[in-house]
């Protein structure tokens, strides 16, 4: 019952050769008829297969059917899937060096694709939206989907063992493909994740998966693409992260000066992650001492105008008091 099979179920791969052998051991007068029928049904029953499992359905079916000419129509769809997957991948890139320490750091997620796949798919803008939360969503013959939430949940499931996911910021629905160093590929910036390693033992970012949907001869299918694991070093103090266009605003609250208290709020924003306060501001203020510094932490606000970076903000509150005398 293909309608009862969904993506939560696992293929029992050890059983596939047993099915193939059972067909091969049928009586000679009926063996070929059953083998041909199984091979033919691979294609004719695809409309009953849920889009999420079409890829696995064909892969397992070919293990049983072998090289049977009745699988030709199914193989056309399989070859189409393989062509798509050869021109698609997910890139996870650490923003800065691999030495991350146990401080927050940024990771960029890019959809890498050929120009042809980008054109055939109509772009990847819809994956930055939650269609079911919008009144006027249309998905070109496919069911509407909360794509952002789906990626968010999948990423957290992959990362939570070794990383705390502080935030995931998605590119806008106006995102566009950028040129890549390799002219055969285009790069569509998709998301920016703010992560923190759970300890110095962490040495890699695991594979992160994303589902993309495409139309095929049987309706539409969902193909999984995944990133390669990325080596990192949480045992080494974090390297300086790249940033540019730093803007700093300082607000002085002297309403309690009579009590010997002065509060200085420092708000910084930049392209890339805002660095530590000491790297860009001299805190030795003549006549005052810093009693307490409260770092509110960095927050990613949006992708930058060129899509090649992000904009972030960071706020500090400094409790200051006059020096003695």
GROMACS .gro file of C-alpha atoms in nm:
model
  325
    1UNK     CA    1   0.000   0.000   0.000
    2UNK     CA    2   0.213   0.286  -0.131
    3UNK     CA    3  -0.020   0.549   0.010
    4UNK     CA    4   0.066   0.429   0.361
    5UNK     CA    5   0.443   0.468   0.314
    6UNK     CA    6   0.591   0.802   0.420
    7UNK     CA    7   0.930   0.958   0.490
    8UNK     CA    8   0.930   0.850   0.855
    9UNK     CA    9   0.970   0.486   0.756
   10UNK     CA   10   1.311   0.331   0.687
   11UNK     CA   11   1.389   0.105   0.391
   12UNK     CA   12   1.479  -0.249   0.507
   13UNK     CA   13   1.768  -0.278   0.263
   14UNK     CA   14   1.863  -0.626   0.377
   15UNK     CA   15   1.528  -0.754   0.244
   16UNK     CA   16   1.571  -0.623  -0.111
   17UNK     CA   17   1.804  -0.900  -0.236
   18UNK     CA   18   1.572  -1.158  -0.075
   19UNK     CA   19   1.279  -1.024  -0.280
   20UNK     CA   20   1.494  -1.028  -0.595
   21UNK     CA   21   1.601  -1.387  -0.524
   22UNK     CA   22   1.242  -1.495  -0.455
   23UNK     CA   23   1.136  -1.367  -0.799
   24UNK     CA   24   1.435  -1.532  -0.963
   25UNK     CA   25   1.345  -1.867  -0.803
   26UNK     CA   26   0.987  -1.876  -0.926
   27UNK     CA   27   0.894  -2.159  -1.169
   28UNK     CA   28   1.038  -2.098  -1.512
   29UNK     CA   29   0.698  -2.063  -1.682
   30UNK     CA   30   0.598  -1.768  -1.458
   31UNK     CA   31   0.934  -1.617  -1.354
   32UNK     CA   32   0.976  -1.368  -1.639
   33UNK     CA   33   0.611  -1.259  -1.623
   34UNK     CA   34   0.641  -1.168  -1.256
   35UNK     CA   35   0.979  -0.997  -1.301
   36UNK     CA   36   0.845  -0.792  -1.593
   37UNK     CA   37   0.532  -0.700  -1.402
   38UNK     CA   38   0.728  -0.580  -1.101
   39UNK     CA   39   0.960  -0.375  -1.326
   40UNK     CA   40   0.667  -0.222  -1.518
   41UNK     CA   41   0.477  -0.129  -1.201
   42UNK     CA   42   0.772   0.078  -1.079
   43UNK     CA   43   0.664   0.351  -1.321
   44UNK     CA   44   0.290   0.296  -1.352
   45UNK     CA   45   0.236   0.316  -0.974
   46UNK     CA   46   0.452   0.624  -0.914
   47UNK     CA   47   0.151   0.854  -0.896
   48UNK     CA   48   0.053   0.676  -0.572
   49UNK     CA   49   0.396   0.737  -0.416
   50UNK     CA   50   0.434   1.032  -0.181
   51UNK     CA   51   0.673   1.295  -0.324
   52UNK     CA   52   0.903   1.265  -0.021
   53UNK     CA   53   0.985   0.900  -0.093
   54UNK     CA   54   0.990   0.882  -0.476
   55UNK     CA   55   1.369   0.891  -0.484
   56UNK     CA   56   1.403   0.606  -0.231
   57UNK     CA   57   1.117   0.415  -0.393
   58UNK     CA   58   1.294   0.403  -0.730
   59UNK     CA   59   1.633   0.334  -0.576
   60UNK     CA   60   1.499   0.031  -0.387
   61UNK     CA   61   1.288  -0.082  -0.684
   62UNK     CA   62   1.590  -0.098  -0.913
   63UNK     CA   63   1.771  -0.314  -0.654
   64UNK     CA   64   1.491  -0.567  -0.695
   65UNK     CA   65   1.420  -0.534  -1.069
   66UNK     CA   66   1.781  -0.528  -1.186
   67UNK     CA   67   1.849  -0.467  -1.556
   68UNK     CA   68   1.498  -0.522  -1.691
   69UNK     CA   69   1.385  -0.333  -2.001
   70UNK     CA   70   1.043  -0.281  -1.843
   71UNK     CA   71   1.207  -0.028  -1.609
   72UNK     CA   72   1.293   0.208  -1.899
   73UNK     CA   73   1.023   0.465  -1.817
   74UNK     CA   74   1.114   0.461  -1.449
   75UNK     CA   75   1.480   0.504  -1.539
   76UNK     CA   76   1.398   0.819  -1.736
   77UNK     CA   77   1.264   0.974  -1.416
   78UNK     CA   78   1.560   0.838  -1.219
   79UNK     CA   79   1.805   0.989  -1.469
   80UNK     CA   80   1.622   1.322  -1.434
   81UNK     CA   81   1.666   1.304  -1.056
   82UNK     CA   82   2.036   1.225  -1.097
   83UNK     CA   83   2.083   1.519  -1.334
   84UNK     CA   84   1.922   1.752  -1.082
   85UNK     CA   85   2.128   1.621  -0.791
   86UNK     CA   86   2.451   1.655  -0.989
   87UNK     CA   87   2.376   2.025  -1.033
   88UNK     CA   88   2.261   2.096  -0.676
   89UNK     CA   89   2.429   2.097  -0.337
   90UNK     CA   90   2.413   2.273  -0.003
   91UNK     CA   91   2.722   2.462   0.114
   92UNK     CA   92   2.784   2.535   0.482
   93UNK     CA   93   3.064   2.789   0.528
   94UNK     CA   94   3.206   2.915   0.858
   95UNK     CA   95   3.216   3.296   0.861
   96UNK     CA   96   3.585   3.336   0.940
   97UNK     CA   97   3.849   3.081   1.036
   98UNK     CA   98   3.796   2.725   1.159
   99UNK     CA   99   3.910   2.810   1.514
  100UNK     CA  100   3.574   2.883   1.678
  101UNK     CA  101   3.641   2.832   2.050
  102UNK     CA  102   3.325   2.815   2.258
  103UNK     CA  103   3.206   3.164   2.169
  104UNK     CA  104   2.919   3.238   1.926
  105UNK     CA  105   3.016   3.226   1.557
  106UNK     CA  106   2.837   3.255   1.226
  107UNK     CA  107   2.776   2.995   0.955
  108UNK     CA  108   2.649   3.081   0.608
  109UNK     CA  109   2.421   2.837   0.423
  110UNK     CA  110   2.421   2.867   0.044
  111UNK     CA  111   2.222   2.677  -0.219
  112UNK     CA  112   2.473   2.592  -0.491
  113UNK     CA  113   2.328   2.522  -0.834
  114UNK     CA  114   2.393   2.537  -1.205
  115UNK     CA  115   2.247   2.827  -1.400
  116UNK     CA  116   2.012   2.587  -1.580
  117UNK     CA  117   1.867   2.439  -1.259
  118UNK     CA  118   1.825   2.788  -1.118
  119UNK     CA  119   1.634   2.888  -1.429
  120UNK     CA  120   1.417   2.573  -1.442
  121UNK     CA  121   1.326   2.602  -1.075
  122UNK     CA  122   1.231   2.968  -1.111
  123UNK     CA  123   1.478   3.055  -0.836
  124UNK     CA  124   1.478   2.953  -0.473
  125UNK     CA  125   1.295   3.250  -0.323
  126UNK     CA  126   1.001   3.043  -0.200
  127UNK     CA  127   1.228   2.852   0.040
  128UNK     CA  128   1.267   3.174   0.243
  129UNK     CA  129   0.892   3.181   0.319
  130UNK     CA  130   0.629   3.005   0.527
  131UNK     CA  131   0.357   2.968   0.266
  132UNK     CA  132   0.093   2.827   0.500
  133UNK     CA  133   0.113   3.144   0.709
  134UNK     CA  134   0.026   3.360   0.409
  135UNK     CA  135  -0.321   3.409   0.261
  136UNK     CA  136  -0.215   3.438  -0.104
  137UNK     CA  137   0.047   3.167  -0.144
  138UNK     CA  138   0.066   2.973  -0.469
  139UNK     CA  139   0.315   2.691  -0.523
  140UNK     CA  140   0.286   2.611  -0.895
  141UNK     CA  141   0.091   2.287  -0.863
  142UNK     CA  142   0.258   2.170  -0.544
  143UNK     CA  143   0.103   2.182  -0.195
  144UNK     CA  144   0.200   2.493  -0.001
  145UNK     CA  145   0.473   2.440   0.256
  146UNK     CA  146   0.627   2.622   0.553
  147UNK     CA  147   0.975   2.600   0.402
  148UNK     CA  148   1.151   2.817   0.661
  149UNK     CA  149   1.015   2.622   0.956
  150UNK     CA  150   1.098   2.293   0.786
  151UNK     CA  151   1.464   2.391   0.737
  152UNK     CA  152   1.483   2.543   1.086
  153UNK     CA  153   1.365   2.221   1.253
  154UNK     CA  154   1.589   2.000   1.038
  155UNK     CA  155   1.897   2.213   1.109
  156UNK     CA  156   1.837   2.210   1.485
  157UNK     CA  157   1.787   1.833   1.481
  158UNK     CA  158   2.125   1.788   1.308
  159UNK     CA  159   2.318   2.037   1.522
  160UNK     CA  160   2.180   2.019   1.875
  161UNK     CA  161   2.404   1.740   2.000
  162UNK     CA  162   2.719   1.954   1.975
  163UNK     CA  163   2.594   2.308   1.911
  164UNK     CA  164   2.352   2.553   2.061
  165UNK     CA  165   2.162   2.718   1.777
  166UNK     CA  166   2.130   3.080   1.890
  167UNK     CA  167   1.944   3.200   1.580
  168UNK     CA  168   1.875   3.126   1.214
  169UNK     CA  169   1.825   3.429   0.990
  170UNK     CA  170   1.685   3.376   0.640
  171UNK     CA  171   1.755   3.580   0.332
  172UNK     CA  172   1.458   3.780   0.202
  173UNK     CA  173   1.221   3.651  -0.063
  174UNK     CA  174   1.398   3.887  -0.306
  175UNK     CA  175   1.717   3.683  -0.285
  176UNK     CA  176   1.898   3.623  -0.609
  177UNK     CA  177   2.180   3.403  -0.737
  178UNK     CA  178   2.536   3.536  -0.713
  179UNK     CA  179   2.837   3.444  -0.923
  180UNK     CA  180   3.067   3.181  -0.773
  181UNK     CA  181   3.442   3.142  -0.807
  182UNK     CA  182   3.367   2.836  -1.022
  183UNK     CA  183   3.190   2.966  -1.335
  184UNK     CA  184   2.993   2.639  -1.363
  185UNK     CA  185   2.807   2.721  -1.041
  186UNK     CA  186   2.580   2.991  -0.903
  187UNK     CA  187   2.538   3.064  -0.533
  188UNK     CA  188   2.207   3.167  -0.375
  189UNK     CA  189   2.261   3.284  -0.013
  190UNK     CA  190   1.985   3.119   0.188
  191UNK     CA  191   2.039   3.142   0.564
  192UNK     CA  192   2.284   3.252   0.832
  193UNK     CA  193   2.310   3.051   1.153
  194UNK     CA  194   2.454   3.181   1.479
  195UNK     CA  195   2.599   2.882   1.664
  196UNK     CA  196   2.794   2.811   1.980
  197UNK     CA  197   2.990   2.492   2.044
  198UNK     CA  198   2.884   2.301   2.355
  199UNK     CA  199   3.244   2.229   2.452
  200UNK     CA  200   3.607   2.221   2.336
  201UNK     CA  201   3.562   1.862   2.215
  202UNK     CA  202   3.357   1.973   1.911
  203UNK     CA  203   3.554   1.922   1.590
  204UNK     CA  204   3.301   1.933   1.306
  205UNK     CA  205   2.971   2.072   1.190
  206UNK     CA  206   2.762   1.771   1.080
  207UNK     CA  207   2.573   1.740   0.754
  208UNK     CA  208   2.270   1.964   0.720
  209UNK     CA  209   1.993   1.859   0.482
  210UNK     CA  210   1.733   2.051   0.289
  211UNK     CA  211   1.442   1.930   0.075
  212UNK     CA  212   1.381   2.086  -0.267
  213UNK     CA  213   1.076   2.006  -0.481
  214UNK     CA  214   1.059   1.971  -0.858
  215UNK     CA  215   0.799   1.866  -1.114
  216UNK     CA  216   0.848   1.531  -1.288
  217UNK     CA  217   0.649   1.307  -1.522
  218UNK     CA  218   0.450   1.163  -1.231
  219UNK     CA  219   0.362   1.494  -1.068
  220UNK     CA  220   0.621   1.642  -0.835
  221UNK     CA  221   0.899   1.503  -0.624
  222UNK     CA  222   1.101   1.613  -0.322
  223UNK     CA  223   1.476   1.561  -0.347
  224UNK     CA  224   1.707   1.586  -0.045
  225UNK     CA  225   2.032   1.779  -0.081
  226UNK     CA  226   2.292   1.790   0.194
  227UNK     CA  227   2.609   1.968   0.293
  228UNK     CA  228   2.945   1.808   0.356
  229UNK     CA  229   3.066   1.798   0.718
  230UNK     CA  230   3.282   2.101   0.802
  231UNK     CA  231   3.592   2.068   1.022
  232UNK     CA  232   3.615   2.321   1.309
  233UNK     CA  233   3.830   2.356   1.620
  234UNK     CA  234   3.650   2.446   1.943
  235UNK     CA  235   3.958   2.375   2.156
  236UNK     CA  236   4.139   2.685   2.022
  237UNK     CA  237   4.038   3.042   2.114
  238UNK     CA  238   3.819   3.193   1.846
  239UNK     CA  239   3.985   3.382   1.564
  240UNK     CA  240   3.870   3.734   1.482
  241UNK     CA  241   3.561   3.728   1.261
  242UNK     CA  242   3.551   3.941   0.944
  243UNK     CA  243   3.342   4.261   0.958
  244UNK     CA  244   3.309   4.595   0.780
  245UNK     CA  245   3.106   4.919   0.788
  246UNK     CA  246   3.113   4.937   1.168
  247UNK     CA  247   2.890   5.206   1.320
  248UNK     CA  248   2.899   5.288   1.692
  249UNK     CA  249   2.651   5.493   1.896
  250UNK     CA  250   2.716   5.590   2.258
  251UNK     CA  251   2.436   5.709   2.488
  252UNK     CA  252   2.529   5.858   2.826
  253UNK     CA  253   2.274   5.841   3.108
  254UNK     CA  254   2.384   6.084   3.381
  255UNK     CA  255   2.053   6.113   3.565
  256UNK     CA  256   2.202   5.951   3.877
  257UNK     CA  257   2.529   6.141   3.872
  258UNK     CA  258   2.448   6.281   4.217
  259UNK     CA  259   2.457   5.924   4.348
  260UNK     CA  260   2.791   5.865   4.181
  261UNK     CA  261   2.640   5.650   3.905
  262UNK     CA  262   2.671   5.694   3.530
  263UNK     CA  263   2.547   5.444   3.269
  264UNK     CA  264   2.695   5.429   2.919
  265UNK     CA  265   2.504   5.237   2.652
  266UNK     CA  266   2.713   5.137   2.351
  267UNK     CA  267   2.532   5.014   2.044
  268UNK     CA  268   2.731   4.884   1.746
  269UNK     CA  269   2.625   4.748   1.410
  270UNK     CA  270   2.825   4.619   1.116
  271UNK     CA  271   2.830   4.393   0.814
  272UNK     CA  272   2.946   4.062   0.953
  273UNK     CA  273   2.947   3.989   1.325
  274UNK     CA  274   3.017   4.289   1.551
  275UNK     CA  275   3.354   4.227   1.723
  276UNK     CA  276   3.433   4.248   2.095
  277UNK     CA  277   3.407   4.593   2.248
  278UNK     CA  278   3.776   4.622   2.336
  279UNK     CA  279   3.879   4.580   1.971
  280UNK     CA  280   3.728   4.910   1.857
  281UNK     CA  281   3.665   5.132   2.161
  282UNK     CA  282   3.899   5.276   2.425
  283UNK     CA  283   3.723   5.231   2.760
  284UNK     CA  284   3.967   5.423   2.979
  285UNK     CA  285   3.765   5.739   3.039
  286UNK     CA  286   3.949   6.007   3.240
  287UNK     CA  287   3.781   6.064   3.577
  288UNK     CA  288   3.575   5.743   3.569
  289UNK     CA  289   3.616   5.371   3.627
  290UNK     CA  290   3.404   5.093   3.473
  291UNK     CA  291   3.240   4.906   3.760
  292UNK     CA  292   3.045   4.658   3.547
  293UNK     CA  293   3.012   4.571   3.178
  294UNK     CA  294   2.702   4.388   3.057
  295UNK     CA  295   2.731   4.242   2.707
  296UNK     CA  296   2.383   4.186   2.560
  297UNK     CA  297   2.528   3.958   2.290
  298UNK     CA  298   2.530   3.984   1.913
  299UNK     CA  299   2.211   3.952   1.710
  300UNK     CA  300   2.182   3.900   1.335
  301UNK     CA  301   1.923   4.141   1.194
  302UNK     CA  302   1.915   4.070   0.819
  303UNK     CA  303   2.122   3.998   0.512
  304UNK     CA  304   2.327   4.289   0.383
  305UNK     CA  305   2.234   4.471   0.065
  306UNK     CA  306   2.478   4.270  -0.147
  307UNK     CA  307   2.351   3.939   0.006
  308UNK     CA  308   2.714   3.835   0.055
  309UNK     CA  309   2.715   3.913   0.425
  310UNK     CA  310   2.476   3.986   0.711
  311UNK     CA  311   2.406   4.286   0.930
  312UNK     CA  312   2.442   4.240   1.304
  313UNK     CA  313   2.393   4.447   1.618
  314UNK     CA  314   2.545   4.426   1.964
  315UNK     CA  315   2.473   4.629   2.277
  316UNK     CA  316   2.679   4.681   2.593
  317UNK     CA  317   2.573   4.856   2.915
  318UNK     CA  318   2.860   4.998   3.119
  319UNK     CA  319   2.807   5.098   3.483
  320UNK     CA  320   3.058   5.373   3.556
  321UNK     CA  321   3.153   5.564   3.871
  322UNK     CA  322   3.378   5.866   3.938
  323UNK     CA  323   3.734   5.794   4.043
  324UNK     CA  324   3.818   5.870   4.403
  325UNK     CA  325   3.884   6.241   4.453
   0.00000   0.00000   0.00000
